[in-house]
């Protein structure tokens, strides 16, 4: 049962695709106040669990902290951060009552979930202009599936996107990319994608190529494809201000950029220097920006990642003028002691200053809308621009697409990666806990920067993180400029890395099959244990083990120097470890608590009682996998329904894509 309550004049985010008529009266749960903006209050029972919020900090159970939906470019994901790159305003309360809430509001929204008062959930914002959806269900899992149904089918990538990808900020030339490809192929470590960060562009300009380093680009793209590797370039949100640059000039001529109140194009500094932001909330501008992706698809590119689309601002013309005025004041007044604190605070506030978000506007349906009132929709609509363009470029073909910033609704156009994390052990656990929360909000093609983006990785951390990444749909090793090189072939005993990546490829038939079933049935790929074992009170408290699909549970090791970990089994399961050279060990473990040993070069998982999964022989790329001759791993006398299509086109609902395999 889903009810919709309308307050004020909500901005149409198009997050919900089904028509749900407004309900009269007030919600049956909690209390709504419109005295100061909007506030919803709900008293929680002592044992209630609160799920949701997608890409949010801390635990799977969101209770006990305060979270702010405000898409933010902040790479330091410490426990104290309340806002990350995305805003996903869906929560589920599980306990005596099972209720879901979606607050469709595109600006700053605060979720105080037992932070101010232990028993009180408060959701609040400054303006009472929003849609509030209340979902009743038999269980939290049922509520999630109802919600997923009304927001539309999740994005489905091409099958090659389930291979392993290598990325690093700092690959600048063809030789840099060839070196990476050779490093993997010579060490026989499987690889399907190499990502192109901002250095491939000419002066950081979108939809350009460095004229010196990437001459004859279509031939280079084909060279990589001949080696079964796709190049995946980045696209940033800001368009460089430069005369003679066609994208800039077209945008200015057609008024496709976000504008100041006086009608001039808003200027913000990002990587290229001064930039304009495409007005992706304007359908005409969105179409124009999306059509520019053709510059690269025409040269053979089949996938992209969108970045800097919160949008990130290093500084604006206005904010820099304020700093200059402050410095001038000190000079003219000949101040003996410059107030370093005041100046330092002014400089620190330059980047992603909320005052800048009030300085530019969007054109939506003939009306001008100030950006801060719809801020959380920018990344969503930038990726929507690409997704809609792909339908025009080649409507039968799937393109890889994922984004940094997002809002519910973007899940129909692309996946997400969880942003600029660090090479910290705690971020392996954060990665794990985010996955089911993102699935609840429709985002299935998800993953983190394996090994960590910032700081220097260690060999053991990369191995442990890869062992989790084996199971995330997006499996990408990515590192920042100036950090330790962390490509798998850079470490000693390369065979350990090879074994883990080979395990991913052996499991692709299963992982892809379960992903497709989840996408086609508005279901989850990652699930909390409590969703599968609702009668098990202990399972509801486990946050570092997750169910994947309908057959397996994962329990990664995420602690430095740990030879293994404790796990809880809600039922008898088969403990399976993949190690190098294709070795697989199996052990039946009874329901209950166990300590399991897991070596650095092993990938652990658990198969549920009475179930089995398909396993392939490894290959150097997804395309080379033999899915006709699969081995079934698990319990005897079990069977598995495999979903398999061509991985390229969109014939999703064909019954021929399913086949039953018996063990």
XYZ file of C-alpha atoms in Angstrom, residues 7-616:
610
model
C 2.835 19.654 0.484
C 3.078 23.063 -1.142
C 4.272 23.113 -4.765
C 6.799 20.298 -5.213
C 9.349 20.464 -7.977
C 8.866 17.528 -10.343
C 12.023 15.428 -9.980
C 10.627 12.563 -12.074
C 12.062 10.133 -9.525
C 8.738 8.261 -9.413
C 7.551 6.856 -12.750
C 4.165 5.425 -11.705
C 1.160 7.699 -11.236
C 0.078 7.710 -7.602
C -2.877 9.908 -6.751
C -2.609 12.220 -3.773
C -4.158 11.047 -0.515
C -6.420 13.236 1.571
C -5.789 14.031 5.202
C -2.607 13.318 7.129
C -0.327 10.284 7.233
C -1.309 7.524 9.651
C 2.264 7.400 10.954
C 4.164 10.184 12.651
C 3.336 13.866 12.694
C 3.855 16.577 10.098
C 4.481 20.223 10.956
C 4.513 23.046 8.415
C 5.239 25.859 10.864
C 8.881 26.316 9.853
C 9.311 24.746 6.459
C 8.573 21.032 6.674
C 9.138 18.638 9.558
C 8.094 15.006 9.955
C 8.485 13.319 13.341
C 8.124 9.634 14.181
C 8.702 7.958 17.548
C 10.727 4.797 17.156
C 10.462 1.665 19.263
C 13.580 0.619 21.153
C 14.439 -2.199 18.721
C 13.440 -0.520 15.461
C 16.012 -0.658 12.691
C 16.175 2.092 10.049
C 17.414 1.092 6.594
C 17.980 3.143 3.480
C 19.479 6.489 2.447
C 21.509 4.813 -0.311
C 24.968 6.321 -0.432
C 25.241 7.508 3.147
C 27.890 7.288 5.826
C 28.196 4.843 8.715
C 26.197 1.647 9.115
C 23.576 -0.439 7.406
C 21.253 0.506 10.275
C 21.125 4.288 10.060
C 19.841 4.769 13.579
C 21.785 6.977 15.986
C 23.167 9.630 13.659
C 22.210 12.643 11.566
C 22.394 12.573 7.753
C 21.958 15.493 5.362
C 20.905 15.016 1.742
C 23.106 17.623 0.084
C 25.274 16.344 -2.773
C 28.799 17.328 -1.730
C 32.259 17.002 -3.232
C 34.121 15.986 -0.090
C 36.740 13.231 -0.466
C 37.398 12.815 3.258
C 34.769 10.277 4.222
C 35.307 10.212 7.962
C 32.569 9.130 10.359
C 31.651 12.717 11.152
C 30.572 13.577 7.605
C 26.826 13.949 7.185
C 26.726 14.504 3.416
C 28.417 12.553 0.640
C 28.147 12.773 -3.147
C 24.569 11.549 -3.461
C 21.097 12.184 -2.030
C 18.755 9.211 -1.714
C 15.785 10.164 0.461
C 14.247 6.724 1.038
C 14.141 5.025 4.447
C 12.508 1.910 5.842
C 11.624 1.440 9.514
C 11.685 -2.239 10.464
C 10.255 -3.381 13.773
C 6.850 -3.489 15.390
C 5.602 -1.544 12.375
C 7.135 -1.879 8.914
C 6.894 1.435 7.080
C 8.788 3.100 4.258
C 9.085 6.810 3.529
C 10.307 8.587 0.412
C 10.692 12.351 0.674
C 10.870 13.618 -2.890
C 12.636 16.901 -2.270
C 15.626 18.072 -4.384
C 17.314 20.438 -1.935
C 18.852 20.089 1.531
C 16.952 17.564 3.633
C 17.997 16.465 7.128
C 17.390 13.013 8.606
C 17.873 13.085 12.380
C 17.518 9.371 13.152
C 17.790 9.139 16.914
C 20.645 11.634 17.029
C 19.045 14.460 19.018
C 16.752 12.080 20.910
C 17.314 8.322 20.875
C 13.676 7.496 20.178
C 12.881 10.216 17.662
C 13.177 10.296 13.892
C 12.884 13.799 12.441
C 13.026 14.650 8.733
C 13.125 18.362 7.987
C 13.786 20.975 5.320
C 13.440 24.731 4.917
C 10.598 24.758 2.395
C 7.333 22.831 2.616
C 7.292 21.948 -1.085
C 7.621 18.196 -1.464
C 5.963 14.874 -2.125
C 5.970 12.426 0.770
C 5.301 8.771 -0.020
C 4.285 6.395 2.770
C 4.636 2.667 2.046
C 3.115 -0.065 4.203
C 4.220 -3.665 3.821
C 4.507 -7.071 5.400
C 8.273 -6.693 5.841
C 11.057 -4.202 5.087
C 11.949 -6.326 2.057
C 8.377 -6.079 0.782
C 8.464 -2.295 1.236
C 11.679 -2.027 -0.756
C 10.205 -4.028 -3.620
C 7.088 -1.841 -3.656
C 9.253 1.270 -3.781
C 11.475 -0.138 -6.495
C 8.412 -0.817 -8.615
C 7.220 2.798 -8.567
C 10.609 4.353 -9.418
C 11.231 2.335 -12.569
C 13.600 -0.368 -13.776
C 17.229 -0.110 -12.771
C 19.923 0.563 -15.342
C 21.305 -2.494 -17.141
C 24.918 -2.252 -18.358
C 26.575 -4.291 -21.118
C 27.990 -7.598 -19.956
C 31.609 -6.527 -20.453
C 31.004 -4.066 -17.585
C 31.057 -7.055 -15.204
C 34.720 -7.590 -16.004
C 37.582 -6.039 -14.075
C 38.665 -2.461 -14.785
C 41.850 -0.541 -14.043
C 41.928 3.210 -13.542
C 44.334 5.838 -12.311
C 44.388 9.594 -12.436
C 47.594 10.217 -14.354
C 47.421 7.994 -17.439
C 48.239 10.643 -20.078
C 49.447 8.990 -23.277
C 48.727 5.989 -25.443
C 51.875 4.430 -24.039
C 50.542 4.793 -20.503
C 47.448 2.823 -21.478
C 49.446 0.266 -23.442
C 51.689 -0.245 -20.421
C 48.668 -1.029 -18.246
C 47.220 -3.407 -20.830
C 50.568 -5.154 -21.218
C 51.056 -5.355 -17.449
C 47.799 -7.265 -17.091
C 48.059 -9.412 -20.207
C 51.704 -10.399 -19.627
C 50.855 -11.480 -16.083
C 47.691 -13.212 -17.314
C 45.492 -11.179 -14.999
C 42.021 -10.756 -16.584
C 41.029 -7.241 -17.635
C 38.142 -5.762 -19.658
C 38.392 -1.997 -19.171
C 40.929 0.777 -18.695
C 39.535 4.114 -17.582
C 40.613 7.472 -18.982
C 40.740 10.213 -16.357
C 40.856 13.949 -17.134
C 44.313 13.953 -18.752
C 43.071 12.455 -22.030
C 41.274 15.716 -22.851
C 42.756 18.791 -24.488
C 43.132 21.287 -21.634
C 40.439 19.453 -19.633
C 37.768 20.304 -22.201
C 34.792 17.943 -22.420
C 34.392 16.074 -25.707
C 37.943 16.744 -26.879
C 41.104 14.672 -27.145
C 44.654 15.763 -26.390
C 45.913 16.675 -29.848
C 49.463 15.463 -29.238
C 48.851 12.293 -27.246
C 45.754 10.866 -28.917
C 46.129 11.304 -32.641
C 44.326 8.618 -34.655
C 42.108 7.881 -31.666
C 39.666 5.518 -33.432
C 42.591 3.303 -34.411
C 43.796 3.296 -30.798
C 40.327 2.413 -29.511
C 40.236 -0.470 -31.979
C 43.746 -1.558 -31.026
C 42.568 -1.902 -27.433
C 39.377 -3.701 -28.486
C 41.474 -6.146 -30.498
C 43.137 -6.883 -27.157
C 39.628 -7.270 -25.618
C 39.933 -4.047 -23.614
C 37.494 -1.124 -23.689
C 38.590 2.432 -22.986
C 36.150 4.256 -20.661
C 36.641 8.064 -20.655
C 35.522 10.488 -17.969
C 33.183 13.425 -18.656
C 33.133 16.352 -16.223
C 30.257 18.719 -15.534
C 32.019 22.014 -16.289
C 32.497 23.264 -19.873
C 35.622 25.387 -20.334
C 35.163 29.055 -21.204
C 37.271 29.420 -24.347
C 36.650 31.131 -27.655
C 36.938 28.755 -30.564
C 35.906 25.741 -28.469
C 32.750 24.570 -30.229
C 30.989 23.097 -27.186
C 31.421 26.364 -25.313
C 30.345 28.510 -28.253
C 27.250 26.396 -28.996
C 26.212 26.509 -25.359
C 26.586 30.287 -25.165
C 24.814 30.898 -28.468
C 21.802 28.761 -27.548
C 21.630 29.810 -23.875
C 22.237 26.220 -22.755
C 24.312 27.131 -19.687
C 23.134 27.977 -16.182
C 22.778 31.722 -15.765
C 23.042 34.339 -13.078
C 20.035 36.349 -12.013
C 20.996 39.101 -14.494
C 20.943 36.612 -17.386
C 24.714 36.298 -17.836
C 26.274 32.829 -17.878
C 27.437 31.762 -14.427
C 31.208 31.232 -14.162
C 32.837 28.723 -11.811
C 36.378 27.420 -11.744
C 36.936 23.658 -11.998
C 39.775 21.676 -13.654
C 39.832 23.683 -16.922
C 39.788 27.021 -15.106
C 36.707 29.136 -15.782
C 33.745 26.979 -16.805
C 30.027 27.137 -17.427
C 27.603 24.463 -16.261
C 25.208 22.952 -18.819
C 21.619 23.493 -17.698
C 20.784 19.795 -17.657
C 17.381 20.448 -16.052
C 16.362 22.225 -19.256
C 15.257 19.498 -21.729
C 16.722 21.332 -24.735
C 20.076 21.870 -23.047
C 20.044 18.311 -21.745
C 19.548 16.969 -25.273
C 22.340 19.184 -26.593
C 24.796 18.109 -23.891
C 23.896 14.438 -24.299
C 24.341 14.557 -28.059
C 27.946 15.640 -27.512
C 28.769 12.125 -26.257
C 28.513 11.135 -29.902
C 31.947 12.724 -30.426
C 33.411 9.725 -28.599
C 30.889 6.998 -29.457
C 31.543 7.704 -33.141
C 35.182 6.822 -32.455
C 34.311 3.463 -30.937
C 33.823 4.337 -27.252
C 31.149 2.217 -25.511
C 31.178 3.530 -21.945
C 31.671 6.624 -19.792
C 31.869 7.817 -16.209
C 30.458 11.211 -15.234
C 32.304 13.175 -12.563
C 32.386 16.517 -10.733
C 28.612 16.696 -11.114
C 27.367 17.734 -7.680
C 28.350 20.146 -9.326
C 31.770 20.673 -7.807
C 33.027 24.264 -7.686
C 36.619 25.202 -6.827
C 35.563 28.847 -6.634
C 33.238 31.264 -8.428
C 33.999 34.683 -9.830
C 31.936 36.209 -7.023
C 33.581 34.267 -4.189
C 37.069 35.029 -5.513
C 36.168 38.724 -5.741
C 35.222 38.585 -2.046
C 38.676 37.191 -1.175
C 40.386 39.881 -3.261
C 38.319 42.575 -1.534
C 39.315 41.228 1.868
C 43.015 41.234 0.951
C 42.719 44.736 -0.477
C 41.111 45.905 2.747
C 44.056 44.651 4.808
C 46.580 46.274 2.457
C 44.809 49.642 2.274
C 44.269 49.800 6.031
C 47.913 48.812 6.568
C 46.819 46.372 9.234
C 49.830 45.389 11.336
C 48.411 41.937 12.117
C 46.496 40.200 9.379
C 43.656 38.161 10.957
C 44.850 34.818 9.641
C 41.809 33.010 11.011
C 39.362 35.170 9.090
C 41.386 34.981 5.880
C 41.972 31.258 6.234
C 38.278 30.609 6.768
C 37.474 32.683 3.685
C 39.908 30.685 1.572
C 38.635 27.359 2.902
C 35.078 28.332 2.071
C 35.837 28.991 -1.600
C 35.247 25.408 -2.732
C 31.663 24.183 -2.978
C 30.348 27.220 -1.159
C 26.588 27.041 -0.691
C 26.367 30.762 -1.446
C 27.559 29.957 -4.973
C 24.673 27.541 -5.413
C 22.338 30.504 -4.889
C 24.041 32.483 -7.658
C 22.850 30.573 -10.698
C 19.569 29.410 -12.184
C 17.990 26.734 -14.347
C 15.285 27.168 -16.992
C 12.573 24.563 -16.396
C 9.298 24.623 -18.332
C 9.617 28.321 -18.982
C 10.344 29.182 -15.361
C 13.609 30.161 -13.727
C 14.601 27.990 -10.741
C 17.471 28.883 -8.429
C 20.032 26.101 -8.324
C 20.204 25.613 -4.547
C 16.499 24.684 -4.567
C 17.141 21.765 -6.951
C 20.829 21.171 -6.215
C 20.598 17.421 -5.693
C 19.231 16.869 -9.214
C 22.268 18.037 -11.175
C 24.245 14.789 -11.285
C 21.061 12.812 -11.950
C 20.200 14.946 -14.968
C 23.735 15.050 -16.331
C 23.697 11.253 -16.455
C 20.145 11.326 -17.769
C 21.430 13.513 -20.599
C 23.861 10.757 -21.564
C 21.344 7.941 -21.109
C 18.758 9.663 -23.288
C 21.410 10.391 -25.903
C 22.453 6.746 -26.074
C 18.861 5.907 -26.986
C 19.234 8.221 -29.975
C 22.784 7.157 -30.877
C 22.056 3.413 -30.871
C 18.698 2.457 -29.327
C 19.376 -1.297 -29.419
C 22.774 -1.173 -27.741
C 23.736 -0.935 -24.070
C 26.403 1.564 -23.048
C 28.322 1.549 -19.786
C 27.512 4.618 -17.713
C 28.013 5.518 -14.078
C 28.212 8.739 -12.121
C 29.565 10.243 -8.928
C 26.604 12.400 -7.880
C 23.033 11.107 -8.029
C 19.433 11.287 -6.846
C 16.778 8.583 -6.984
C 15.642 8.457 -10.611
C 19.175 8.462 -11.984
C 19.229 4.723 -11.284
C 17.307 4.289 -14.561
C 20.133 5.843 -16.601
C 23.335 4.643 -14.964
C 25.090 3.235 -11.961
C 27.309 4.974 -9.437
C 30.670 4.564 -7.878
C 30.929 5.742 -4.299
C 33.404 8.519 -4.947
C 36.863 9.489 -3.819
C 37.477 7.152 -0.911
C 40.792 6.455 0.827
C 43.130 3.508 1.159
C 41.771 2.857 4.646
C 40.628 -0.464 6.091
C 37.514 1.253 7.436
C 36.512 2.103 3.882
C 36.339 -1.556 2.926
C 33.648 -1.949 5.573
C 31.938 1.282 4.488
C 31.918 -0.059 0.917
C 30.222 -3.262 2.073
C 27.552 -1.516 4.143
C 26.618 0.897 1.356
C 25.800 -1.795 -1.190
C 22.372 -3.011 0.043
C 21.361 0.553 0.935
C 22.047 1.619 -2.642
C 20.087 -1.354 -3.973
C 17.099 -0.270 -1.875
C 17.134 3.028 -3.762
C 17.337 1.394 -7.188
C 21.095 1.566 -7.760
C 22.295 -1.919 -8.704
C 25.395 -1.219 -10.796
C 27.548 0.001 -7.925
C 31.040 -0.312 -6.530
C 33.840 1.572 -4.787
C 37.352 2.508 -5.846
C 39.033 -0.769 -4.912
C 42.299 -0.281 -3.055
C 41.213 3.264 -2.243
C 41.523 6.417 -4.355
C 43.443 8.676 -1.966
C 46.489 7.813 0.183
C 48.966 5.007 -0.355
C 47.591 1.482 -0.554
C 49.271 -1.576 0.922
C 49.475 -4.980 -0.693
C 47.286 -6.673 1.909
C 44.637 -3.936 1.776
C 44.364 -4.170 -2.010
C 44.021 -7.967 -1.863
C 41.329 -7.856 0.820
C 39.440 -5.102 -0.987
C 39.589 -6.965 -4.296
C 38.123 -10.017 -2.549
C 35.068 -7.879 -1.733
C 35.131 -6.306 -5.192
C 34.788 -9.769 -6.739
C 31.099 -9.510 -5.805
C 30.281 -5.857 -6.589
C 28.832 -5.335 -10.081
C 31.302 -2.505 -10.726
C 34.797 -3.889 -10.028
C 37.365 -1.143 -10.556
C 40.808 -0.457 -9.095
C 41.250 3.333 -9.057
C 43.917 5.562 -7.519
C 44.750 9.253 -7.338
C 47.644 11.126 -8.874
C 50.608 11.137 -6.502
C 49.644 7.993 -4.619
C 51.392 4.632 -4.741
C 50.849 2.744 -7.964
C 48.382 -0.014 -7.127
C 47.785 -1.867 -10.386
C 47.692 -5.559 -9.581
C 50.992 -6.281 -11.375
C 52.870 -3.646 -9.310
C 53.078 -5.882 -6.218
C 55.158 -8.956 -5.447
C 53.610 -12.406 -5.818
C 51.428 -11.266 -8.682
C 49.874 -14.717 -8.799
C 47.875 -13.866 -5.658
C 46.195 -10.973 -7.472
C 45.696 -13.104 -10.541
C 43.863 -15.731 -8.502
C 41.426 -13.209 -7.027
C 40.647 -11.541 -10.370
C 40.275 -14.977 -11.996
C 37.695 -15.810 -9.307
C 35.664 -12.816 -10.414
C 35.605 -14.109 -13.967
C 34.707 -17.622 -12.868
C 31.717 -16.137 -11.003
C 30.567 -13.741 -13.756
C 27.878 -16.163 -15.051
C 26.317 -16.235 -11.577
C 26.830 -12.560 -10.720
C 25.475 -11.369 -14.065
C 22.529 -13.753 -13.832
C 21.575 -12.527 -10.355
C 22.043 -8.898 -11.369
C 19.707 -9.321 -14.323
C 17.066 -11.089 -12.233
C 17.219 -8.258 -9.689
C 16.952 -5.562 -12.364
C 14.142 -7.237 -14.292
C 12.092 -7.986 -11.176
C 12.650 -4.718 -9.255
C 14.558 -6.721 -6.676
C 17.838 -6.401 -4.793
C 21.205 -7.872 -5.742
C 22.703 -7.191 -2.308
C 20.417 -7.886 0.670
C 20.851 -7.569 4.444
C 20.657 -10.949 6.197
C 17.437 -9.821 7.889
C 15.665 -9.574 4.528
C 16.286 -13.264 3.843
C 15.987 -14.510 7.449
C 13.276 -12.269 8.956
C 12.576 -14.587 11.900
C 16.230 -14.637 13.001
C 16.673 -11.780 15.482
C 20.454 -12.110 15.480
C 20.659 -11.865 11.682
C 18.996 -8.452 11.916
C 21.993 -7.151 13.865
C 24.680 -8.416 11.479
C 26.071 -5.575 9.363
C 29.285 -6.999 7.902
C 27.814 -9.962 6.016
C 25.513 -9.632 3.010
C 23.377 -11.891 0.878
C 23.953 -11.762 -2.877
C 21.224 -12.968 -5.169
C 19.329 -15.962 -3.839
C 22.140 -18.427 -3.287
C 25.156 -16.971 -1.516
C 26.317 -14.949 1.478
C 29.579 -13.007 1.621
C 31.612 -12.120 4.698
C 34.766 -10.279 3.591
C 37.815 -9.819 5.792
C 38.320 -6.093 6.315
C 40.800 -5.937 9.211
C 44.542 -5.419 8.852
C 46.693 -8.475 9.644
C 43.634 -10.624 10.393
C 44.069 -14.283 9.349
C 40.278 -14.675 9.163
C 37.103 -13.505 10.860
C 34.015 -14.522 12.819
C 30.835 -15.167 10.878
C 27.252 -15.930 11.786
C 25.364 -18.503 9.730
C 21.549 -18.212 9.951
C 21.339 -21.759 8.581
C 23.669 -24.538 7.541
C 25.849 -23.365 4.663
C 28.702 -24.557 2.505
C 31.854 -22.537 3.173
C 33.735 -22.115 -0.083
C 37.173 -20.614 -0.668
C 38.660 -19.851 -4.075
C 42.448 -19.653 -4.176
C 45.104 -19.292 -6.846
C 45.518 -21.841 -9.626
C 41.788 -22.533 -9.623
C 41.713 -24.396 -6.323
C 38.354 -24.540 -4.527
C 37.821 -25.853 -0.996
C 34.386 -26.733 0.387
C 33.260 -27.316 3.957
C 29.772 -27.743 5.429
C 29.261 -25.528 8.495
C 26.305 -25.781 10.849
C 24.077 -22.869 11.776
C 25.659 -20.573 14.349
C 28.904 -18.706 15.022
C 32.197 -19.736 13.468
C 35.720 -18.430 13.070
C 36.883 -18.998 9.512
C 40.425 -18.631 8.279
C 40.918 -16.781 5.002
C 44.357 -16.292 3.478
C 45.219 -13.067 1.685
C 45.010 -14.782 -1.697
C 41.625 -16.433 -1.069
C 38.069 -15.332 -1.849
C 35.547 -16.646 0.699
C 31.808 -17.092 0.294
C 28.968 -19.241 1.625
C 26.384 -21.166 -0.380
C 22.967 -21.563 1.208
C 21.700 -24.998 2.101
C 20.121 -26.838 -0.815
C 21.414 -24.396 -3.419
C 24.151 -24.268 -6.030
C 25.784 -21.708 -8.307
C 27.342 -21.895 -11.785
C 31.106 -21.479 -12.095
C 33.011 -21.045 -15.368
